[in-house]
Amino acid sequence: MRILVVDDEAGVRDVLRRILVLQGHQVDCAPDVDHAVSLVEKQQYDISFVDYSMPGKDGLWFLANVVQPRKMQAVLMTAYGTMDLLDQALQMGAASCMLKPFAMAEILRNEEEHSAPKDGARPAYVP
């Protein structure tokens, strides 16, 4: 499976990449939404892990403008876990949300849950 990680924090990108590569996935990383868009234009991704708060365009912009049109599975990552934000993310196409800081088990649970879409239905929030 091909996975895209979008986060402005290099440490977060590196941890996610390492965990997902160990699970046998091909992983590309982008430090911002603009770079992520250029990757998506060249490559099809099964899942994206996208940070909410980044300089420039944020994760919600990515969900609305990239994820929804391509029907890609997306997990929004955020340290700002308000119910309004989570609801908005799900409405904009996120398959689920992960609150930072997160544990390896949570990454793997989201990867497994969203690796096989169920008839195009989007699952609910996965705490």
Coordinates of C-alpha atoms in Angstrom, one line a residue:
M1 CA 0.0 0.0 0.0
R2 CA 1.2 3.5 -0.7
I3 CA 0.8 6.1 2.1
L4 CA 1.4 9.8 2.2
V5 CA 2.4 11.6 5.4
V6 CA 2.0 15.4 5.5
D7 CA 3.3 17.2 8.6
D8 CA 5.5 20.3 9.1
E9 CA 7.4 18.5 12.0
A10 CA 10.2 16.4 10.6
G11 CA 10.2 14.2 13.7
V12 CA 6.6 13.3 13.2
R13 CA 7.1 12.5 9.5
D14 CA 10.1 10.4 10.3
V15 CA 8.4 8.3 13.1
L16 CA 5.3 7.7 10.9
R17 CA 7.5 6.8 7.9
R18 CA 9.6 4.3 9.9
I19 CA 6.5 2.6 11.5
L20 CA 4.7 2.3 8.2
V21 CA 7.7 1.1 6.2
L22 CA 8.2 -1.6 8.9
Q23 CA 4.6 -2.7 8.1
G24 CA 5.6 -3.2 4.5
H25 CA 4.1 0.0 3.0
Q26 CA 5.6 2.5 0.5
V27 CA 5.7 5.9 2.3
D28 CA 6.2 9.4 0.9
C29 CA 6.5 12.4 3.1
A30 CA 5.7 16.1 2.6
P31 CA 6.6 19.0 4.9
D32 CA 3.6 21.1 3.8
V33 CA 0.4 20.9 1.8
D34 CA 1.8 22.4 -1.4
H35 CA 4.5 19.7 -1.5
A36 CA 1.8 17.1 -0.8
V37 CA -0.3 18.3 -3.7
S38 CA 2.6 17.9 -6.1
L39 CA 3.2 14.4 -4.9
V40 CA -0.5 13.5 -5.2
E41 CA -0.5 14.8 -8.8
K42 CA 2.2 12.3 -9.7
Q43 CA 1.2 9.3 -7.5
Q44 CA -2.0 7.6 -6.3
Y45 CA -2.1 7.1 -2.5
D46 CA -4.3 4.7 -0.6
I47 CA -4.1 6.5 2.7
S48 CA -2.8 9.9 3.9
F49 CA -1.9 11.0 7.4
V50 CA -2.3 14.7 7.4
D51 CA -1.5 17.3 10.2
Y52 CA -4.1 19.8 10.8
S53 CA -2.0 22.8 11.8
M54 CA 0.7 23.7 9.3
P55 CA 2.0 27.0 7.9
G56 CA 0.2 28.1 4.8
K57 CA -2.6 25.7 3.8
D58 CA -3.8 23.5 6.6
G59 CA -5.0 19.9 6.8
L60 CA -8.6 20.9 6.4
W61 CA -7.7 22.6 3.1
F62 CA -6.0 19.3 2.0
L63 CA -9.1 17.3 3.0
A64 CA -11.5 19.5 1.0
N65 CA -9.3 20.0 -2.1
V66 CA -7.3 16.8 -2.4
V67 CA -8.8 14.0 -0.3
Q68 CA -12.5 14.4 -1.2
P69 CA -12.1 14.7 -5.0
R70 CA -9.9 11.6 -5.1
K71 CA -11.8 9.6 -2.4
M72 CA -8.6 8.8 -0.7
Q73 CA -8.6 7.6 2.9
A74 CA -7.3 10.3 5.2
V75 CA -6.4 10.5 8.9
L76 CA -6.2 14.0 10.3
M77 CA -3.6 14.4 13.0
T78 CA -4.0 17.2 15.5
A79 CA -3.1 18.4 19.0
Y80 CA -6.2 20.7 18.8
G81 CA -8.8 18.0 19.4
T82 CA -12.0 20.0 19.8
M83 CA -15.3 18.3 18.9
D84 CA -16.0 21.1 16.3
L85 CA -12.7 20.4 14.6
L86 CA -13.2 16.7 14.6
D87 CA -16.7 17.1 13.2
Q88 CA -15.5 19.5 10.5
A89 CA -12.7 17.1 9.5
L90 CA -15.0 14.2 9.2
Q91 CA -17.4 16.2 7.1
M92 CA -14.5 17.3 4.8
G93 CA -13.5 13.8 4.1
A94 CA -11.3 12.5 6.9
A95 CA -11.8 8.8 7.6
S96 CA -10.7 9.4 11.2
C97 CA -8.7 11.7 13.4
M98 CA -5.6 11.0 15.7
L99 CA -4.9 13.2 18.6
K100 CA -1.2 14.1 19.1
P101 CA 0.8 12.8 20.8
F102 CA -0.1 9.4 19.6
A103 CA 1.2 5.9 20.3
M104 CA 2.5 3.4 17.8
A105 CA -0.6 1.2 18.4
E106 CA -2.9 4.1 17.4
I107 CA -0.9 4.6 14.1
L108 CA -1.2 0.9 13.3
R109 CA -4.9 0.7 14.2
N110 CA -5.6 3.6 11.9
E111 CA -3.5 2.1 9.1
E112 CA -5.3 -1.2 9.4
E113 CA -8.8 0.3 9.7
H114 CA -8.4 2.4 6.7
S115 CA -6.4 0.2 4.4
A116 CA -9.5 -1.5 3.0
P117 CA -12.4 0.9 2.3
K118 CA -15.8 -0.6 3.0
D119 CA -18.0 0.1 0.0
G120 CA -16.9 3.8 -0.1
A121 CA -18.3 4.4 3.4
R122 CA -16.2 6.5 5.7
P123 CA -15.7 5.1 9.2
A124 CA -16.5 7.2 12.3
Y125 CA -13.9 8.8 14.6
V126 CA -11.4 6.3 15.9
P127 CA -10.1 7.5 19.3

